[in-house]
Tab-separated table of C-alpha atoms in Angstrom:
chain	number	residue	atom	x	y	z
U	269	MET	CA	-0.884	23.324	19.104
U	270	GLY	CA	-1.573	20.351	21.328
U	271	LYS	CA	-2.256	19.180	24.806
U	272	ASN	CA	-0.108	20.516	27.631
U	273	ASP	CA	2.368	22.435	25.486
U	274	GLY	CA	4.087	24.106	28.415
U	275	MET	CA	1.331	26.508	29.582
U	276	THR	CA	0.485	26.334	33.273
U	277	GLY	CA	-2.248	28.734	34.113
U	278	PRO	CA	-4.673	31.528	33.069
U	279	GLU	CA	-2.138	34.254	33.669
U	280	GLU	CA	0.344	32.862	31.117
U	281	TRP	CA	-2.002	32.749	28.190
U	282	ARG	CA	-2.061	36.556	28.179
U	283	THR	CA	1.683	37.076	27.740
U	284	SER	CA	2.319	37.081	24.000
U	285	ARG	CA	0.934	40.362	22.657
U	286	MET	CA	1.226	41.597	19.098
U	287	SER	CA	1.424	45.156	17.878
U	288	LEU	CA	-1.404	44.571	15.345
U	289	GLY	CA	-4.715	46.193	14.688
U	290	SER	CA	-7.534	45.146	17.048
U	291	LYS	CA	-10.394	45.412	14.538
U	292	LEU	CA	-11.203	44.416	10.984
U	293	THR	CA	-13.726	46.436	9.010
U	294	LEU	CA	-15.846	44.618	6.413
U	295	ALA	CA	-18.859	45.442	4.224
U	296	ALA	CA	-22.145	43.723	4.976
U	297	ILE	CA	-23.898	41.593	2.378
U	298	ASP	CA	-27.605	41.688	1.569
U	299	LEU	CA	-29.431	38.485	0.606
U	300	SER	CA	-32.592	38.753	-1.485
U	301	VAL	CA	-34.732	35.824	-2.697
U	302	VAL	CA	-35.385	36.651	-6.359
U	303	ALA	CA	-37.025	33.366	-7.482
U	304	GLY	CA	-38.968	30.617	-5.746
U	305	PRO	CA	-41.834	30.335	-3.240
U	306	ASP	CA	-40.247	32.913	-0.925
U	307	ARG	CA	-39.527	35.642	-3.469
U	308	GLY	CA	-39.013	38.963	-1.799
U	309	ARG	CA	-37.664	37.607	1.491
U	310	GLN	CA	-34.424	39.298	2.613
U	311	CYS	CA	-31.634	38.976	5.154
U	312	ARG	CA	-28.327	40.801	5.926
U	313	VAL	CA	-24.995	39.097	6.670
U	314	THR	CA	-22.875	41.119	9.118
U	315	ASN	CA	-20.524	39.974	11.818
U	316	ARG	CA	-21.793	36.413	12.194
U	317	LYS	CA	-22.576	33.356	10.022
U	318	VAL	CA	-26.027	33.255	8.535
U	319	ARG	CA	-27.685	29.934	7.832
U	320	VAL	CA	-30.322	29.466	5.078
U	321	GLY	CA	-32.852	26.647	5.226
U	322	THR	CA	-36.374	25.572	6.095
U	323	GLY	CA	-35.661	24.726	9.733
U	324	ASP	CA	-36.900	26.782	12.625
U	325	SER	CA	-33.385	27.870	13.514
U	326	ALA	CA	-32.438	29.142	10.055
U	327	ASP	CA	-31.606	32.855	9.887
U	328	LEU	CA	-33.135	33.171	6.410
U	329	ARG	CA	-36.026	30.700	6.717
U	330	LEU	CA	-37.552	29.414	3.448
U	331	SER	CA	-40.672	27.362	2.700
U	332	ASP	CA	-39.295	25.820	-0.517
U	333	PRO	CA	-39.682	21.984	-0.057
U	334	THR	CA	-36.569	21.423	-2.197
U	335	VAL	CA	-34.455	23.326	0.355
U	336	SER	CA	-32.991	21.341	3.351
U	337	ARG	CA	-33.556	22.264	6.986
U	338	LEU	CA	-29.970	23.613	7.187
U	339	HIS	CA	-29.080	24.118	3.580
U	340	CYS	CA	-26.128	26.451	3.399
U	341	GLU	CA	-24.143	28.916	5.466
U	342	LEU	CA	-22.767	32.363	4.460
U	343	GLU	CA	-19.973	34.327	6.194
U	344	VAL	CA	-18.387	37.636	5.264
U	345	ARG	CA	-14.600	37.379	5.079
U	346	GLN	CA	-11.721	39.676	4.062
U	347	THR	CA	-11.522	38.095	0.601
U	348	GLY	CA	-15.259	37.879	-0.115
U	349	ILE	CA	-18.285	35.972	1.148
U	350	ARG	CA	-17.822	32.311	1.958
U	351	VAL	CA	-20.628	29.987	0.973
U	352	VAL	CA	-20.698	26.499	2.466
U	353	ASP	CA	-23.166	23.730	1.559
U	354	LEU	CA	-24.270	22.179	4.862
U	355	GLY	CA	-24.873	18.758	3.445
U	356	SER	CA	-28.115	19.693	1.647
U	357	THR	CA	-30.101	17.269	-0.507
U	358	ASN	CA	-30.230	19.359	-3.681
U	359	GLY	CA	-26.981	21.282	-3.293
U	360	VAL	CA	-25.846	24.826	-3.809
U	361	SER	CA	-25.041	26.234	-7.312
U	362	ILE	CA	-23.253	29.356	-8.397
U	363	GLN	CA	-23.555	30.207	-12.076
U	364	GLY	CA	-24.559	26.660	-12.862
U	365	VAL	CA	-21.674	25.096	-10.936
U	366	ARG	CA	-22.476	23.061	-7.838
U	367	ILE	CA	-20.182	23.962	-4.952
U	368	LYS	CA	-19.364	22.562	-1.532
U	369	ASP	CA	-17.259	25.442	-0.132
U	370	ALA	CA	-16.519	28.557	-2.159
U	371	GLU	CA	-15.901	32.293	-1.910
U	372	LEU	CA	-17.709	34.934	-3.880
U	373	VAL	CA	-16.072	38.267	-4.558
U	374	GLY	CA	-18.688	40.985	-4.841
U	375	GLY	CA	-22.206	39.849	-5.686
U	376	GLY	CA	-23.659	36.758	-7.365
U	377	LEU	CA	-26.617	34.431	-7.531
U	378	LEU	CA	-27.037	31.271	-5.404
U	379	VAL	CA	-29.421	28.554	-6.457
U	380	LEU	CA	-30.813	26.327	-3.676
U	381	GLY	CA	-33.293	23.829	-4.998
U	382	ALA	CA	-36.026	25.879	-6.671
U	383	THR	CA	-34.923	29.040	-4.888
U	384	THR	CA	-32.544	31.740	-6.274
U	385	ILE	CA	-30.857	34.196	-3.878
U	386	ARG	CA	-29.049	37.354	-4.946
U	387	LEU	CA	-26.009	38.437	-2.966
U	388	GLU	CA	-24.920	42.038	-3.175
U	389	PRO	CA	-22.767	44.392	-1.018
U	390	ALA	CA	-24.695	46.565	1.394
U	391	THR	CA	-23.880	50.168	2.234
U	392	GLU	CA	-23.430	49.212	5.887
U	393	ALA	CA	-19.989	48.209	7.233
U	394	PHE	CA	-19.229	46.359	10.439
U	395	THR	CA	-16.157	45.594	12.488
U	396	ILE	CA	-14.763	42.299	13.797
U	397	GLU	CA	-12.730	42.267	16.926
U	398	LEU	CA	-9.222	40.735	16.635
U	399	SER	CA	-7.176	39.643	19.621
U	400	PRO	CA	-3.703	41.129	20.075
U	401	LEU	CA	-2.523	37.678	21.302
U	402	ALA	CA	-0.364	35.303	19.326
U	403	ARG	CA	-1.544	32.353	21.467
U	404	PHE	CA	-4.396	31.381	23.760
U	405	GLY	CA	-3.397	28.763	26.286
U	406	ASP	CA	-1.819	25.879	24.386
U	407	VAL	CA	-3.261	27.113	21.079
U	408	LEU	CA	-0.556	28.803	18.980
U	409	GLY	CA	-0.627	31.045	15.936
U	410	GLY	CA	-0.984	34.767	15.169
U	411	SER	CA	-2.779	34.528	11.851
U	412	LEU	CA	-5.862	36.602	11.234
U	413	GLU	CA	-8.157	33.586	11.506
U	414	MET	CA	-6.682	32.554	14.872
U	415	ARG	CA	-6.757	36.115	16.328
U	416	ARG	CA	-10.357	36.317	15.332
U	417	ILE	CA	-11.014	33.046	17.288
U	418	TYR	CA	-8.931	34.243	20.289
U	419	ALA	CA	-11.117	37.363	20.588
U	420	VAL	CA	-14.159	35.089	20.875
U	421	LEU	CA	-12.437	32.765	23.365
U	422	ASP	CA	-11.261	35.655	25.475
U	423	ARG	CA	-14.884	36.837	25.832
U	424	ILE	CA	-16.529	33.518	26.483
U	425	ALA	CA	-13.905	31.817	28.697
U	426	PRO	CA	-14.952	33.611	31.927
U	427	THR	CA	-18.621	32.726	31.364
U	428	ASP	CA	-20.455	29.380	31.671
U	429	THR	CA	-21.657	29.483	28.057
U	430	THR	CA	-21.825	26.148	26.292
U	431	VAL	CA	-19.450	25.979	23.352
U	432	LEU	CA	-19.328	23.817	20.226
U	433	ILE	CA	-15.950	23.495	18.575
U	434	GLN	CA	-15.895	22.214	15.031
U	435	GLY	CA	-12.957	21.507	12.713
U	436	GLU	CA	-11.100	18.815	10.816
U	437	THR	CA	-9.207	16.108	12.635
U	438	GLY	CA	-5.936	17.394	14.061
U	439	THR	CA	-6.846	21.121	14.227
U	440	GLY	CA	-6.606	21.250	18.044
U	441	LYS	CA	-10.185	21.066	19.302
U	442	GLU	CA	-9.206	19.552	22.662
U	443	ALA	CA	-6.474	22.144	23.098
U	444	VAL	CA	-9.045	24.909	22.586
U	445	ALA	CA	-11.412	23.255	25.089
U	446	SER	CA	-8.621	22.971	27.646
U	447	ALA	CA	-7.625	26.598	27.066
U	448	ILE	CA	-11.216	27.732	27.621
U	449	HIS	CA	-11.237	25.833	30.928
U	450	ALA	CA	-7.886	27.204	31.999
U	451	ALA	CA	-9.043	30.789	31.395
U	452	SER	CA	-12.287	30.317	33.246
U	453	ARG	CA	-13.337	30.658	36.915
U	454	ARG	CA	-13.402	26.808	36.905
U	455	ALA	CA	-9.704	26.467	36.133
U	456	LYS	CA	-8.899	24.876	39.528
U	457	LYS	CA	-11.748	22.406	39.234
U	458	PRO	CA	-11.800	19.228	37.076
U	459	PHE	CA	-11.422	19.192	33.283
U	460	VAL	CA	-13.023	15.871	32.223
U	461	ALA	CA	-12.701	14.767	28.589
U	462	VAL	CA	-14.663	11.965	26.969
U	463	ASP	CA	-14.673	10.666	23.408
U	464	CYS	CA	-18.325	9.915	22.607
U	465	GLY	CA	-17.258	7.793	19.652
U	466	ALA	CA	-14.964	5.516	21.598
U	467	ILE	CA	-17.568	4.127	24.070
U	468	ALA	CA	-19.886	1.301	23.237
U	469	GLU	CA	-23.433	2.474	22.676
U	470	HIS	CA	-24.861	0.343	25.505
U	471	LEU	CA	-22.360	1.814	27.997
U	472	ILE	CA	-22.316	5.521	27.109
U	473	GLU	CA	-25.383	6.474	29.192
U	474	SER	CA	-23.804	4.902	32.238
U	475	GLU	CA	-20.494	6.629	31.496
U	476	LEU	CA	-22.039	10.009	31.227
U	477	PHE	CA	-24.744	9.847	33.917
U	478	GLY	CA	-23.641	6.997	36.216
U	479	HIS	CA	-25.656	4.033	37.500
U	480	VAL	CA	-26.905	2.463	40.673
U	481	ARG	CA	-26.208	-1.009	41.869
U	482	GLY	CA	-28.226	-3.618	40.066
U	483	ALA	CA	-29.258	-1.283	37.175
U	484	PHE	CA	-27.914	-3.827	34.706
U	485	SER	CA	-25.784	-6.966	34.568
U	486	GLY	CA	-22.350	-6.122	35.974
U	487	ALA	CA	-23.468	-3.065	37.954
U	488	VAL	CA	-22.246	-4.362	41.298
U	489	GLN	CA	-22.098	-0.975	42.963
U	490	ASP	CA	-23.241	2.619	42.594
U	491	ARG	CA	-21.065	4.596	40.225
U	492	ALA	CA	-20.955	8.324	39.502
U	493	GLY	CA	-20.927	9.371	35.852
U	494	LEU	CA	-18.667	11.913	34.099
U	495	PHE	CA	-21.125	14.774	34.657
U	496	GLU	CA	-20.766	14.274	38.411
U	497	ALA	CA	-16.974	13.812	38.062
U	498	ALA	CA	-16.818	17.225	36.360
U	499	HIS	CA	-18.921	18.970	39.045
U	500	GLU	CA	-17.939	22.637	39.301
U	501	GLY	CA	-15.535	22.094	36.373
U	502	THR	CA	-15.717	21.527	32.629
U	503	LEU	CA	-16.914	18.446	30.753
U	504	PHE	CA	-15.499	18.130	27.245
U	505	LEU	CA	-17.647	15.985	25.011
U	506	ASP	CA	-15.393	15.131	22.082
U	507	GLU	CA	-16.854	13.710	18.855
U	508	ILE	CA	-20.332	14.675	19.991
U	509	GLY	CA	-21.600	13.844	16.470
U	510	GLU	CA	-21.128	10.145	17.286
U	511	LEU	CA	-23.576	10.313	20.253
U	512	PRO	CA	-26.382	7.746	19.672
U	513	LEU	CA	-29.668	9.305	18.624
U	514	SER	CA	-31.448	7.519	21.479
U	515	LEU	CA	-29.289	9.252	24.074
U	516	GLN	CA	-29.506	12.781	22.574
U	517	PRO	CA	-32.880	13.713	24.273
U	518	LYS	CA	-31.352	12.714	27.662
U	519	LEU	CA	-28.316	14.902	27.078
U	520	LEU	CA	-30.551	17.775	26.027
U	521	ARG	CA	-32.555	17.410	29.261
U	522	VAL	CA	-29.369	17.516	31.375
U	523	LEU	CA	-28.209	20.669	29.556
U	524	GLU	CA	-31.593	22.296	30.198
U	525	THR	CA	-32.182	21.225	33.805
U	526	ARG	CA	-28.582	20.805	35.036
U	527	GLU	CA	-29.686	17.541	36.679
U	528	VAL	CA	-28.575	14.016	36.007
U	529	ARG	CA	-30.401	10.788	36.755
U	530	ARG	CA	-28.175	7.738	37.187
U	531	VAL	CA	-29.238	4.623	35.242
U	532	GLY	CA	-31.618	2.705	37.379
U	533	SER	CA	-32.303	5.571	39.766
U	534	ASN	CA	-35.559	7.461	40.347
U	535	SER	CA	-33.928	10.538	41.812
U	536	ALA	CA	-32.053	13.363	40.100
U	537	ARG	CA	-28.829	15.019	41.195
U	538	LYS	CA	-27.914	18.626	40.615
U	539	VAL	CA	-24.654	19.199	38.698
U	540	ASP	CA	-22.759	22.481	38.125
U	541	VAL	CA	-20.891	21.721	34.919
U	542	ARG	CA	-19.761	23.776	31.913
U	543	VAL	CA	-20.116	21.790	28.721
U	544	VAL	CA	-17.709	22.173	25.755
U	545	ALA	CA	-18.449	19.828	22.807
U	546	ALA	CA	-16.407	19.179	19.680
U	547	THR	CA	-16.701	17.291	16.383
U	548	ASN	CA	-14.951	16.846	13.095
U	549	ARG	CA	-18.278	15.707	11.577
U	550	PRO	CA	-20.383	18.682	10.393
U	551	LEU	CA	-23.380	18.583	12.682
U	552	SER	CA	-25.459	20.458	10.177
U	553	GLU	CA	-25.196	17.513	7.813
U	554	ALA	CA	-26.178	15.200	10.655
U	555	VAL	CA	-29.263	17.365	11.339
U	556	ASN	CA	-30.204	17.175	7.641
U	557	ASP	CA	-29.872	13.386	7.494
U	558	GLY	CA	-31.744	12.922	10.745
U	559	THR	CA	-28.910	11.437	12.813
U	560	PHE	CA	-28.571	14.480	15.121
U	561	ARG	CA	-31.345	16.446	16.785
U	562	GLU	CA	-31.626	20.066	15.677
U	563	ASP	CA	-32.661	21.267	19.131
U	564	LEU	CA	-29.597	19.631	20.709
U	565	TYR	CA	-27.313	21.077	18.011
U	566	TYR	CA	-28.456	24.621	18.867
U	567	ARG	CA	-28.391	23.992	22.593
U	568	LEU	CA	-24.702	22.937	22.274
U	569	ALA	CA	-23.849	25.709	19.731
U	570	VAL	CA	-24.660	28.677	21.982
U	571	VAL	CA	-21.259	29.810	20.842
U	572	GLU	CA	-19.791	28.030	17.818
U	573	VAL	CA	-16.049	28.010	17.128
U	574	MET	CA	-14.841	26.768	13.755
U	575	LEU	CA	-11.153	25.953	13.758
U	576	PRO	CA	-9.457	26.443	10.375
U	577	PRO	CA	-7.369	23.715	8.814
U	578	LEU	CA	-3.581	24.325	8.835
U	579	ARG	CA	-3.585	24.921	5.054
U	580	ALA	CA	-5.779	27.942	5.682
U	581	ARG	CA	-3.299	29.506	8.077
U	582	ARG	CA	0.053	28.691	6.620
U	583	GLU	CA	1.599	31.729	8.211
U	584	ASP	CA	1.343	29.919	11.555
U	585	ILE	CA	3.401	26.915	10.377
U	586	PRO	CA	6.891	28.463	11.179
U	587	VAL	CA	5.831	29.293	14.796
U	588	LEU	CA	4.274	25.858	15.315
U	589	ALA	CA	7.226	24.051	13.836
U	590	GLN	CA	9.705	25.952	15.997
U	591	HIS	CA	7.570	25.322	19.024
U	592	PHE	CA	7.458	21.581	18.474
U	593	TYR	CA	11.171	21.356	17.584
U	594	SER	CA	12.172	23.215	20.788
U	595	ARG	CA	9.835	21.006	22.808
U	596	PHE	CA	11.087	17.634	21.440
U	597	ALA	CA	14.750	18.509	20.788
U	598	GLY	CA	15.212	20.494	23.992
U	599	THR	CA	16.890	23.346	22.241
U	600	ASP	CA	16.044	26.926	21.314
U	601	GLU	CA	18.145	26.761	18.193
U	602	PRO	CA	16.129	28.166	15.276
U	603	LEU	CA	15.066	25.986	12.366
U	604	PRO	CA	16.788	26.752	9.071
U	605	PRO	CA	14.725	29.019	6.710
U	606	ALA	CA	14.918	26.462	3.839
U	607	PHE	CA	13.474	23.736	6.090
U	608	VAL	CA	10.714	25.998	7.309
U	609	GLU	CA	9.918	27.034	3.742
U	610	ALA	CA	9.513	23.365	2.762
U	611	LEU	CA	7.166	22.803	5.744
U	612	VAL	CA	4.957	25.749	4.715
U	613	ALA	CA	4.664	24.260	1.219
U	614	ARG	CA	3.352	20.932	2.396
U	615	ALA	CA	-0.361	20.043	2.411
U	616	TRP	CA	-0.660	18.707	5.996
U	617	PRO	CA	-3.921	16.851	5.581
U	618	GLY	CA	-3.576	15.807	9.257
U	619	ASN	CA	-3.293	19.528	10.243
U	620	VAL	CA	-1.399	20.558	13.363
U	621	ARG	CA	-1.275	17.034	14.789
U	622	GLU	CA	0.510	15.827	11.635
U	623	LEU	CA	3.067	18.681	11.809
U	624	ARG	CA	3.677	17.914	15.451
U	625	ASN	CA	4.171	14.195	14.804
U	626	PHE	CA	6.456	14.958	11.875
U	627	ILE	CA	8.781	17.055	14.021
U	628	GLU	CA	8.623	14.526	16.859
U	629	ARG	CA	9.544	11.632	14.582
U	630	ALA	CA	12.412	13.606	13.115
U	631	VAL	CA	13.842	14.217	16.555
U	632	SER	CA	13.034	10.840	18.213
U	633	LEU	CA	14.517	8.805	15.339
U	634	GLY	CA	17.721	10.711	15.334
U	635	TRP	CA	17.079	12.860	12.336
U	636	SER	CA	17.395	16.167	14.123
U	637	GLU	CA	20.773	16.818	12.587
U	638	ARG	CA	19.238	16.450	9.160
U	639	VAL	CA	16.496	18.909	10.186
U	640	GLN	CA	19.222	21.414	10.970
U	641	GLU	CA	20.647	20.903	7.549
U	642	GLY	CA	17.438	22.482	6.317
U	643	ASN	CA	16.305	19.596	4.127
U	644	ALA	CA	12.700	18.754	4.902
U	645	ARG	CA	12.583	15.915	2.357
U	646	ALA	CA	15.682	14.288	3.890
U	647	ALA	CA	14.270	14.702	7.351
U	648	ALA	CA	11.031	13.029	6.309
U	649	SER	CA	12.941	9.936	5.067
U	650	PRO	CA	15.037	7.480	6.987
U	651	PRO	CA	18.868	7.574	6.684
U	652	PRO	CA	19.917	5.906	3.406
U	653	GLY	CA	21.271	2.378	3.289
U	654	LEU	CA	20.200	-0.881	4.862
U	655	GLU	CA	23.076	-0.861	7.331
U	656	ALA	CA	21.602	2.147	9.128
U	657	LEU	CA	18.370	0.213	9.618
U	658	ALA	CA	20.004	-3.120	10.491
U	659	ARG	CA	21.589	-1.809	13.675
U	660	PRO	CA	24.806	-3.884	13.665
U	661	ASP	CA	25.570	-2.519	17.090
U	662	LEU	CA	22.793	-4.714	18.588
U	663	PRO	CA	22.547	-8.477	19.144
U	664	LEU	CA	20.616	-10.313	16.475
U	665	LYS	CA	17.411	-10.736	18.452
U	666	GLU	CA	17.247	-7.051	19.483
U	667	ALA	CA	18.261	-5.904	16.003
U	668	ARG	CA	15.448	-7.946	14.480
U	669	VAL	CA	12.865	-6.344	16.836
U	670	GLU	CA	14.237	-2.851	16.011
U	671	TRP	CA	14.093	-3.707	12.253
U	672	ASN	CA	10.453	-4.731	12.567
U	673	ARG	CA	9.618	-1.641	14.585
U	674	ARG	CA	11.180	0.737	12.064
U	675	PHE	CA	9.584	-1.095	9.118
U	676	GLU	CA	6.135	-0.838	10.713
U	677	LEU	CA	6.676	2.921	11.261
U	678	LEU	CA	7.827	3.531	7.654
U	679	TYR	CA	5.159	1.265	6.168
U	680	ALA	CA	2.285	2.920	8.152
U	681	SER	CA	3.683	6.415	7.384
U	682	ALA	CA	3.895	5.609	3.663
U	683	LEU	CA	0.298	4.313	3.576
U	684	LEU	CA	-0.976	7.429	5.387
U	685	ARG	CA	0.846	9.663	2.886
U	686	LYS	CA	-0.564	7.659	0.027
U	687	THR	CA	-4.146	7.988	1.244
U	688	GLY	CA	-3.890	11.552	2.401
U	689	GLY	CA	-4.318	10.608	6.005
U	690	ASN	CA	-7.423	8.441	5.459
U	691	VAL	CA	-7.045	5.713	8.109
U	692	THR	CA	-9.866	3.502	6.762
U	693	ARG	CA	-8.372	3.432	3.276
U	694	ALA	CA	-4.849	2.824	4.652
U	695	ALA	CA	-6.119	-0.145	6.648
U	696	GLU	CA	-7.763	-1.550	3.561
U	697	LEU	CA	-4.494	-1.291	1.580
U	698	ALA	CA	-2.647	-2.936	4.468
U	699	GLY	CA	-5.131	-5.806	4.479
U	700	VAL	CA	-5.995	-5.338	8.177
U	701	ASN	CA	-9.054	-3.965	10.001
U	702	ARG	CA	-9.258	-0.336	10.962
U	703	ARG	CA	-8.748	-0.847	14.693
U	704	SER	CA	-5.627	-2.878	14.152
U	705	PHE	CA	-4.176	-0.138	11.959
U	706	GLN	CA	-5.085	2.444	14.577
U	707	ARG	CA	-3.155	0.416	17.210
U	708	LEU	CA	-0.214	0.254	14.895
U	709	MET	CA	-0.276	4.060	14.636
U	710	VAL	CA	-0.441	4.427	18.418
U	711	ASP	CA	2.464	2.030	18.922
U	712	HIS	CA	4.661	4.056	16.667
U	713	GLY	CA	3.770	7.555	17.770
U	714	LEU	CA	1.747	8.415	14.669
U	715	ARG	CA	-0.990	9.242	17.139
U	716	SER	CA	-0.803	9.325	20.928
U	717	SER	CA	-2.576	6.677	22.912
U	718	ASP	CA	-4.899	9.121	24.655
U	719	GLU	CA	-6.298	10.437	21.359
U	720	GLN	CA	-9.136	8.107	20.377
U	721	TRP	CA	-10.413	7.782	16.854
U	722	SER	CA	-13.853	9.066	15.930
U	723	GLU	CA	-14.442	6.346	13.403
U	724	PRO	CA	-16.687	3.511	14.592
U	725	PRO	CA	-14.870	0.399	15.718
U	726	ASP	CA	-14.555	-2.546	13.411
U	727	GLU	CA	-16.214	-5.814	14.283
U	728	ASN	CA	-13.019	-7.747	13.742
U	729	ASP	CA	-10.162	-6.982	16.163
U	730	SER	CA	-7.273	-9.073	15.046
U	731	MET	CA	-4.346	-8.160	12.859
């Protein structure tokens, strides 16, 4: 799953159909407050996520002052009911154990601050629509979780509904946004992507809304913003959670009025733009800690899509691995079963992006033959012996450059494996600032240059 993985238009994303059931039947869950200020209050969880909290937008709204505005979220799944703490102050406990993300089988008691909620199966059942597709645009995978998402995407793509995509780094949020655009009536119009965390705070308003000449120092001419650039198309606001709090009311106003006002201008301009936003930072936590406006959150999350991490859909790994291998090696030769089995067993903290980069490195560094031997561990390591790295076929100067290049790749890869993909920690261990380590990753294909990091830039910018 990635950007531009060979799909060309809205007709093609409908081609891979599966002979699988189109619906999933699940039992509803009843929530009852059995202790606390709101005792007796009830709610039912059916085919959508239910949020519990004291905020105006909570589905089960409580008055308990020890409960956060968006305290927890509940969702019925095949294996039970998933309970997720949304970054609350006082946490969520099940049978005396504080949890962050857990599944309950059957019933149980949740403790939120001074409130206790009983969960029990209801007599009512409901159905969830599943897509028969094994892919949607550039997004690959026929697992149950992905087919559930495809069904949602298939319904919302032709509309102008605002969409919020959430998920861990590397799960393919931009690929989903691009697929929504390609399947919409706006497909032939611009798809404009912007990383809200990669633009300096004092420039982001101008980037989004534009400016007029003389609006600030350096504004030597009028300039259209990204909303105007995406007119009649789709604007993808990546890492929306990094948007400065001071700018959030202005974005909310644009979403409500569909008008932009350039910095320094007194007149507004109409824009026809579909907005798709994404973040790997749980916005519910940002709402609770006061760094993200609740009204903007719900204006963006008209439809909310939560992408699962790769570890939660391991059955998709063989398809993804074969896709990336065929793409980078230029062959349709199937990967050996032993190699695929080893890939499925790996943790992949970097999700689909990490799997893609792993296969690309194996091919680009000449390890594709070792991949075909079926040994994932051998493919993940450089050829043994210093002579293979020393490149005696090159002149000394060129061999030294190649040696340094390969060392940097191996060193950065080893640090990322050691830290579980944590870039900040890897930079600390390397003794360099975060931005320098990010550049090192870009230089060696550990992350493509057009994929900006959501972490805030470091003040120091030298290696």
